[in-house]
Amino acid sequence: MNYAGPEEETPAGSGLELTPFRGLRYDPDRVGSLAAVTSPPYDVIVRPDGLLELESADPHNIVRLILPQDGTPAARNQQAADTLRDWLSEGVLTTDPEPGLYVYEQRDGDLLQRGVIGNLRLSEPADGVVLPHEDVMPHVIADRAALMRATSANLEPLLLTYRGNGSGFGAAAVIERTALRPPLLSTTTEDGITHRLWAVTDPAELSEIRTDLGRHQALIADGHHRWATYLRLRAEHPSPSPWDYGLVLLVDTGRYPLRVRAIHRLLHRLPVAEALAALGDSFRVRHLDVPLAEALEALSAAAAEGNAFLLAGDGTFHLVDRPSPDLLARTIPADHPEAWRTLDATVLHAALLDHVWGIPEDSPAHIAYIHDTVATVEKAEHDGGTAVLMHPVREEVVRDLARQGVTMPRKSTSFGPKPASGLVLRALTPEGPRAAGC
């Protein structure tokens, strides 16, 4: 199937349809601080101590909704629904008085990112409006779908990118004008990032944004599982309904380029010694008795010449590169473009995980996907597993594959900065959360 290039213009009216909504936001008078109730997206929080730290920051931290803790999935989802209902009734979360779109700014030193948050009409990949670039895991979609059903809410926005035309009109102009006004909220989170949020409610400005975005398509930068969840839940509700839309942050990467980072793998049940022994002669292995920063530099240099990975977990690092051409020929599917067949993630999943190590990539008991490099190494060393550190994919490779309608292996990229969770939520039904399983 042929797609227009991601972040390119489409015929007027056939592109993105972003609509205003009445956002749910924390009442700053009812919480310790706005920074204390935010968190990273649910899939970035991987360490129990990180979860505990967020829960301890404020009794109303958003993590209690996006990652509820209880004995069973049904109990966790019910807990989230009950918590959301309590916060609404207590006025901890309040609904904005009129529908709007929300301009969102993140500033981290010299890095500045601005975008617009709203309800985006859902579409299938074949429609060529919102393009995924990664595969997804069914059990994660099932988990997120159960949580959204229980809470009847979009609890955190996805991150989508589009390519504006560089003019001083349309969405870009509204965003820049809005950023000159006093914000609805401003807070600096523990990581040093300053977040500001504005509401756009003027009908003329809303129309200006809608008309402009209607000419564009978007690439999913972060949130493939939540987008797939949106589509599953849309199919469960007769249209028209609020489930025809999903909460997203749209960023024009022509004005605000995103950073692309790797997502690492943690192999729970595979010690490093066994992982290395299983490689045999299929890869070159070099042992690096150096600090993490130097090991990552060696990985970067090796990745410039071909597929390369850094294994850790036994107190040192092992640079694995130069895969055997015979191994690649036997394990990499030949019915994909060259750019896909040479991806590190493709070689890792098809050759190493599936063929050499025999690890099921969709089993949480065997493998975890972690954004933070230090956390991946530390957890591998603590648990006796193997950390597989990856090198980032170039953004143009991601775009080119998405243009061809080719999805990369799951968790191949991490675009950022990601929107903080907890700044604005979206209720899907006026009656609010319902009992889990209903």
Coordinates of C-alpha atoms in Angstrom, one line a residue:
M1 CA 0.0 0.0 0.0
N2 CA 1.3 3.5 -0.9
Y3 CA 1.2 6.2 1.7
A4 CA 1.9 9.9 1.4
G5 CA 5.1 10.8 3.3
P6 CA 4.6 11.3 7.0
E7 CA 4.2 14.9 8.1
E8 CA 3.4 16.0 4.5
E9 CA 0.4 17.9 3.3
T10 CA -2.8 16.1 2.3
P11 CA -5.8 17.4 0.3
A12 CA -7.7 20.0 2.3
G13 CA -10.2 18.3 4.7
S14 CA -8.6 14.8 4.4
G15 CA -6.0 15.3 7.1
L16 CA -6.0 15.7 10.9
E17 CA -9.2 16.7 12.6
L18 CA -8.4 18.2 16.0
T19 CA -11.4 19.3 18.1
P20 CA -11.7 21.2 21.4
F21 CA -12.8 19.6 24.7
R22 CA -13.4 20.6 28.3
G23 CA -10.2 19.5 29.9
L24 CA -9.9 17.9 33.4
R25 CA -7.2 19.6 35.4
Y26 CA -5.9 19.7 38.9
D27 CA -7.1 22.5 41.2
P28 CA -3.8 23.9 42.4
D29 CA -5.4 24.8 45.7
R30 CA -6.2 21.2 46.4
V31 CA -2.8 19.6 45.8
G32 CA 0.7 20.2 47.2
S33 CA 2.1 21.5 43.9
L34 CA 1.3 20.9 40.3
A35 CA 4.8 19.4 39.8
A36 CA 4.1 16.9 42.6
V37 CA 1.0 15.5 40.9
T38 CA 2.6 14.9 37.4
S39 CA 4.5 11.9 36.2
P40 CA 6.2 10.6 33.1
P41 CA 4.0 8.5 30.8
Y42 CA 3.0 5.1 32.2
D43 CA 5.4 3.1 30.1
V44 CA 8.5 5.2 31.1
I45 CA 8.0 4.3 34.8
V46 CA 9.7 1.0 35.2
R47 CA 11.3 0.8 38.6
P48 CA 9.4 0.1 41.8
D49 CA 11.3 2.8 43.6
G50 CA 10.3 5.3 40.9
L51 CA 6.7 4.4 41.3
L52 CA 6.9 4.7 45.1
E53 CA 8.6 8.1 44.7
L54 CA 5.8 9.4 42.6
E55 CA 3.1 8.0 44.9
S56 CA 4.9 9.6 47.8
A57 CA 5.2 13.0 46.1
D58 CA 1.6 13.8 46.6
P59 CA -1.5 11.6 47.5
H60 CA -3.1 12.8 44.3
N61 CA -0.2 12.0 41.9
I62 CA -1.5 11.0 38.5
V63 CA 0.4 7.7 38.7
R64 CA -2.4 6.4 40.9
L65 CA -4.6 6.6 37.8
I66 CA -2.3 5.6 35.1
L67 CA -0.5 2.8 37.1
P68 CA -2.8 1.7 39.9
Q69 CA -1.4 -0.9 42.2
D70 CA -3.5 -3.9 43.4
G71 CA -3.5 -7.7 43.3
T72 CA -5.3 -8.3 40.1
P73 CA -5.9 -6.4 36.9
A74 CA -9.6 -6.0 37.6
A75 CA -8.9 -4.7 41.1
R76 CA -6.3 -2.2 39.8
N77 CA -8.7 -0.9 37.2
Q78 CA -11.5 -0.6 39.7
Q79 CA -9.1 1.2 42.1
A80 CA -8.3 3.7 39.3
A81 CA -11.9 4.3 38.6
D82 CA -12.8 4.8 42.3
T83 CA -9.8 7.2 42.7
L84 CA -10.8 9.3 39.7
R85 CA -14.4 9.4 40.9
D86 CA -13.3 10.5 44.4
W87 CA -11.0 13.2 43.0
L88 CA -13.8 14.6 40.8
S89 CA -16.3 14.6 43.7
E90 CA -13.8 16.2 46.0
G91 CA -12.8 18.9 43.5
V92 CA -9.2 17.7 43.2
L93 CA -9.8 17.5 39.5
T94 CA -12.1 20.1 37.9
T95 CA -13.6 20.5 34.5
D96 CA -12.7 23.6 32.5
P97 CA -15.7 25.9 31.9
E98 CA -15.6 25.9 28.1
P99 CA -14.2 23.6 25.4
G100 CA -10.8 24.5 24.1
L101 CA -7.5 23.3 22.7
Y102 CA -4.5 23.5 24.9
V103 CA -1.1 24.9 23.9
Y104 CA 1.6 23.1 25.8
E105 CA 5.2 24.2 26.2
Q106 CA 8.2 22.3 27.6
R107 CA 11.5 24.0 28.2
D108 CA 14.7 22.2 29.3
G109 CA 17.7 24.5 29.1
D110 CA 18.2 25.4 25.4
L111 CA 15.5 22.9 24.4
L112 CA 12.1 24.4 23.7
Q113 CA 9.1 22.4 22.5
R114 CA 5.6 23.7 21.8
G115 CA 2.5 21.9 20.5
V116 CA -1.3 21.7 20.8
I117 CA -3.3 19.2 22.8
G118 CA -6.8 18.3 21.7
N119 CA -9.3 15.5 20.6
L120 CA -8.1 13.9 17.4
R121 CA -10.5 12.0 15.2
L122 CA -9.3 8.4 15.1
S123 CA -8.3 6.8 11.8
E124 CA -6.8 3.5 10.6
P125 CA -3.2 3.4 9.3
A126 CA -4.6 2.6 5.8
D127 CA -6.3 6.0 5.8
G128 CA -2.8 7.7 5.7
V129 CA -3.7 10.4 8.3
V130 CA -2.0 9.1 11.4
L131 CA 0.9 6.7 10.6
P132 CA 2.4 4.3 13.1
H133 CA 6.0 3.2 12.8
E134 CA 6.2 0.4 15.4
D135 CA 4.5 -2.9 16.1
V136 CA 2.5 -3.3 19.3
M137 CA 2.0 -6.0 22.0
P138 CA -1.5 -7.3 22.4
H139 CA -1.3 -7.7 26.2
V140 CA -0.4 -4.0 26.6
I141 CA -3.3 -3.0 24.5
A142 CA -5.6 -5.2 26.5
D143 CA -4.3 -3.7 29.7
R144 CA -4.7 -0.1 28.6
A145 CA -8.1 -0.8 27.1
A146 CA -9.4 -2.2 30.4
L147 CA -8.1 0.8 32.3
M148 CA -9.8 3.3 29.8
R149 CA -13.0 1.4 30.0
A150 CA -13.0 1.5 33.8
T151 CA -12.1 5.2 34.1
S152 CA -14.0 6.4 30.9
A153 CA -11.1 8.8 30.4
N154 CA -8.0 9.5 28.3
L155 CA -5.6 9.9 31.2
E156 CA -2.5 11.1 29.2
P157 CA -2.0 12.4 25.7
L158 CA -0.1 10.6 23.0
L159 CA 2.8 12.4 21.2
L160 CA 2.3 12.9 17.5
T161 CA 4.4 14.9 15.1
Y162 CA 3.5 16.7 11.8
R163 CA 5.4 18.9 9.5
G164 CA 4.1 22.4 9.2
N165 CA 4.7 24.6 6.1
G166 CA 6.8 27.2 7.9
S167 CA 4.4 30.0 7.4
G168 CA 3.3 32.5 10.0
F169 CA -0.3 31.4 9.7
G170 CA -2.4 28.5 11.0
A171 CA -1.6 26.4 14.0
A172 CA 1.9 27.7 14.3
A173 CA 0.8 31.3 14.5
V174 CA -1.9 30.6 17.1
I175 CA 0.6 28.6 19.2
E176 CA 3.2 31.4 19.1
R177 CA 0.6 34.1 19.9
T178 CA -0.8 32.1 22.7
A179 CA 2.6 31.6 24.3
L180 CA 2.8 35.4 24.8
R181 CA -0.2 35.3 27.1
P182 CA -0.3 34.4 30.8
P183 CA -0.6 30.6 31.1
L184 CA -3.2 28.6 32.9
L185 CA -0.4 26.8 34.7
S186 CA 3.3 26.8 35.0
T187 CA 5.4 24.3 36.9
T188 CA 8.9 22.9 36.9
T189 CA 9.2 19.2 37.5
E190 CA 12.0 17.4 39.4
D191 CA 13.9 16.7 36.1
G192 CA 14.3 20.5 35.6
I193 CA 11.8 20.8 32.7
T194 CA 9.4 23.7 32.9
H195 CA 5.9 23.1 31.7
R196 CA 3.3 25.7 30.7
L197 CA -0.2 25.3 29.5
W198 CA -2.7 27.7 27.9
A199 CA -6.3 27.2 26.7
V200 CA -7.3 28.4 23.3
T201 CA -11.1 29.0 23.2
D202 CA -11.5 31.9 20.7
P203 CA -13.7 30.5 17.8
A204 CA -11.5 32.2 15.2
E205 CA -8.3 30.8 16.5
L206 CA -9.8 27.3 16.9
S207 CA -10.9 27.5 13.3
E208 CA -7.5 28.7 12.2
I209 CA -5.9 25.6 13.9
R210 CA -8.5 23.2 12.5
T211 CA -8.2 24.4 8.9
D212 CA -4.4 24.3 9.0
L213 CA -4.2 20.8 10.6
G214 CA -6.8 19.5 8.2
R215 CA -4.1 19.7 5.5
H216 CA -1.6 17.6 7.4
Q217 CA -1.0 14.0 8.4
A218 CA 1.0 12.9 11.5
L219 CA 3.4 10.3 12.6
I220 CA 3.0 8.6 16.0
A221 CA 6.1 9.5 17.9
D222 CA 5.1 8.1 21.3
G223 CA 2.0 6.1 22.2
H224 CA 1.5 3.3 19.7
H225 CA -0.2 1.1 22.3
R226 CA -2.5 3.8 23.4
W227 CA -3.4 4.7 19.8
A228 CA -4.2 1.0 19.1
T229 CA -6.2 1.0 22.3
Y230 CA -8.2 4.1 21.1
L231 CA -9.0 2.2 17.9
R232 CA -10.1 -0.9 19.8
L233 CA -12.4 1.1 22.1
R234 CA -13.8 3.0 19.2
A235 CA -14.9 -0.3 17.6
E236 CA -16.7 -1.2 20.8
H237 CA -18.9 1.9 20.8
P238 CA -21.5 2.8 18.1
S239 CA -20.5 5.9 16.2
P240 CA -20.9 8.8 16.7
S241 CA -19.5 8.8 20.2
P242 CA -16.7 10.4 22.2
W243 CA -14.7 7.2 21.6
D244 CA -14.3 8.3 18.0
Y245 CA -11.6 10.7 19.3
G246 CA -8.5 10.4 21.4
L247 CA -6.3 12.8 23.4
V248 CA -3.1 13.8 21.6
L249 CA -0.3 16.3 21.7
L250 CA 0.6 17.5 18.2
V251 CA 4.1 19.0 17.6
D252 CA 5.3 20.6 14.4
T253 CA 8.8 19.1 14.0
G254 CA 9.6 21.7 11.4
R255 CA 9.6 24.2 14.2
Y256 CA 10.4 22.0 17.1
P257 CA 12.5 18.9 16.2
L258 CA 12.2 16.0 18.6
R259 CA 15.0 14.0 20.1
V260 CA 15.2 10.3 19.2
R261 CA 16.6 7.9 21.8
A262 CA 16.8 4.2 22.1
I263 CA 14.7 1.9 24.2
H264 CA 16.7 -0.9 25.8
R265 CA 15.8 -4.5 26.6
L266 CA 16.1 -6.3 29.9
L267 CA 16.2 -10.1 29.6
H268 CA 15.0 -11.3 33.0
R269 CA 15.9 -15.0 32.8
L270 CA 19.1 -14.9 30.8
P271 CA 22.4 -14.3 32.6
V272 CA 25.1 -12.5 30.7
A273 CA 27.4 -15.5 30.6
E274 CA 24.7 -17.7 29.0
A275 CA 23.8 -14.9 26.5
L276 CA 27.4 -14.6 25.4
A277 CA 28.0 -18.4 25.2
A278 CA 24.9 -18.8 23.0
L279 CA 26.4 -16.3 20.4
G280 CA 29.1 -18.7 19.4
D281 CA 30.8 -17.3 16.2
S282 CA 27.7 -15.5 15.0
F283 CA 28.8 -12.1 16.3
R284 CA 32.1 -10.5 17.2
V285 CA 32.3 -9.9 21.0
R286 CA 34.6 -7.4 22.7
H287 CA 34.7 -7.0 26.5
L288 CA 34.9 -3.4 27.7
D289 CA 36.1 -2.8 31.2
V290 CA 35.2 0.9 31.1
P291 CA 32.6 3.2 32.5
L292 CA 29.1 3.3 31.0
A293 CA 29.7 6.6 29.1
E294 CA 32.7 5.1 27.3
A295 CA 30.9 1.9 26.6
L296 CA 28.1 3.9 25.0
E297 CA 30.7 5.8 22.9
A298 CA 32.1 2.4 21.7
L299 CA 28.5 1.3 20.8
S300 CA 27.9 4.5 18.8
A301 CA 31.1 4.0 16.9
A302 CA 30.3 0.4 16.1
A303 CA 26.7 1.2 15.1
A304 CA 28.0 3.6 12.5
E305 CA 29.4 0.6 10.7
G306 CA 26.6 -1.9 11.1
N307 CA 24.4 -3.7 13.7
A308 CA 25.8 -3.4 17.2
F309 CA 24.6 -4.0 20.8
L310 CA 26.0 -3.5 24.3
L311 CA 25.3 -6.3 26.8
A312 CA 25.6 -5.7 30.5
G313 CA 24.6 -7.2 33.8
D314 CA 27.7 -8.8 35.1
G315 CA 29.6 -5.7 36.2
T316 CA 31.2 -5.0 32.8
F317 CA 30.2 -4.4 29.2
H318 CA 30.3 -6.5 26.1
L319 CA 30.2 -5.0 22.7
V320 CA 28.4 -7.3 20.2
D321 CA 28.7 -6.4 16.5
R322 CA 29.4 -7.8 13.0
P323 CA 26.7 -10.4 12.8
S324 CA 27.3 -13.4 10.6
P325 CA 25.9 -12.8 7.1
D326 CA 24.7 -16.5 7.2
L327 CA 22.8 -15.9 10.4
L328 CA 21.1 -12.8 8.9
A329 CA 20.2 -14.6 5.7
R330 CA 18.6 -17.4 7.7
T331 CA 16.7 -15.3 10.2
I332 CA 15.8 -11.9 8.7
P333 CA 12.6 -11.9 6.6
A334 CA 13.5 -11.0 3.0
D335 CA 10.1 -9.5 2.1
H336 CA 10.8 -6.1 3.8
P337 CA 12.7 -3.1 2.6
E338 CA 16.5 -3.0 3.1
A339 CA 16.1 -0.2 5.7
W340 CA 13.9 -2.5 7.8
R341 CA 16.1 -5.6 7.4
T342 CA 19.2 -3.7 8.6
L343 CA 17.6 -2.1 11.7
D344 CA 19.3 -3.1 15.0
A345 CA 15.8 -3.8 16.4
T346 CA 15.1 -6.2 13.5
V347 CA 18.4 -8.1 14.0
L348 CA 17.9 -8.2 17.7
H349 CA 14.4 -9.6 17.6
A350 CA 14.6 -11.9 14.6
A351 CA 18.2 -13.2 14.9
L352 CA 19.1 -12.9 18.6
L353 CA 15.9 -13.1 20.6
D354 CA 14.0 -15.5 18.4
H355 CA 16.9 -17.7 17.0
V356 CA 19.9 -17.4 19.2
W357 CA 18.4 -16.9 22.7
G358 CA 14.9 -18.3 22.2
I359 CA 13.2 -15.5 24.1
P360 CA 9.5 -14.7 23.5
E361 CA 9.5 -10.9 22.8
D362 CA 5.9 -10.5 24.0
S363 CA 6.3 -12.1 27.4
P364 CA 6.8 -9.7 30.3
A365 CA 8.2 -12.6 32.4
H366 CA 11.1 -12.8 29.9
I367 CA 11.7 -9.3 28.6
A368 CA 11.1 -5.7 29.7
Y369 CA 11.5 -2.5 27.6
I370 CA 13.2 0.3 29.5
H371 CA 13.9 3.9 28.4
D372 CA 16.6 4.8 31.0
T373 CA 20.1 3.4 30.3
V374 CA 21.3 3.5 33.9
A375 CA 18.2 1.8 35.2
T376 CA 18.4 -1.0 32.6
V377 CA 22.0 -1.8 33.6
E378 CA 21.3 -1.5 37.4
K379 CA 18.3 -3.8 37.2
A380 CA 20.2 -6.4 35.1
E381 CA 23.0 -6.4 37.7
H382 CA 20.6 -6.6 40.6
D383 CA 18.4 -9.4 39.1
G384 CA 21.2 -11.4 37.3
G385 CA 19.7 -10.8 33.9
T386 CA 21.1 -9.3 30.7
A387 CA 20.7 -5.7 29.6
V388 CA 20.8 -5.2 25.9
L389 CA 21.6 -1.5 25.2
M390 CA 20.6 -0.1 21.9
H391 CA 21.7 2.7 19.6
P392 CA 19.1 5.2 18.5
V393 CA 17.5 5.0 15.1
R394 CA 17.8 8.1 12.9
E395 CA 14.6 10.0 12.6
E396 CA 14.7 10.0 8.8
V397 CA 14.8 6.2 8.8
V398 CA 11.6 6.1 10.9
R399 CA 9.9 8.5 8.5
D400 CA 10.9 6.6 5.4
L401 CA 9.6 3.3 6.7
A402 CA 6.3 4.9 7.8
R403 CA 6.0 6.4 4.3
Q404 CA 6.1 2.9 2.9
G405 CA 3.6 1.6 5.4
V406 CA 6.2 -0.5 7.1
T407 CA 6.2 -0.8 10.9
M408 CA 9.4 -1.3 12.9
P409 CA 9.8 -3.9 15.6
R410 CA 8.1 -2.9 18.8
K411 CA 9.8 -0.4 21.1
S412 CA 12.3 0.6 18.5
T413 CA 12.4 4.3 19.2
S414 CA 11.8 6.8 22.0
F415 CA 10.9 10.3 20.8
G416 CA 11.0 13.2 23.3
P417 CA 10.6 15.2 25.3
K418 CA 7.4 13.4 26.1
P419 CA 4.4 15.3 27.5
A420 CA 4.1 15.1 31.3
S421 CA 1.0 13.1 32.5
G422 CA -1.3 14.9 34.8
L423 CA -1.5 18.4 33.3
V424 CA -4.7 17.9 31.3
L425 CA -7.0 14.8 31.1
R426 CA -10.1 14.1 29.0
A427 CA -13.4 12.6 30.3
L428 CA -15.2 10.4 27.7
T429 CA -18.6 10.1 29.4
P430 CA -20.5 12.7 31.4
E431 CA -21.3 10.1 34.1
G432 CA -17.5 9.6 34.7
P433 CA -15.8 6.3 35.7
R434 CA -17.7 3.1 36.0
A435 CA -17.2 -0.2 37.6
A436 CA -14.4 -2.3 36.1
G437 CA -15.7 -5.0 33.8
C438 CA -18.9 -3.2 33.1

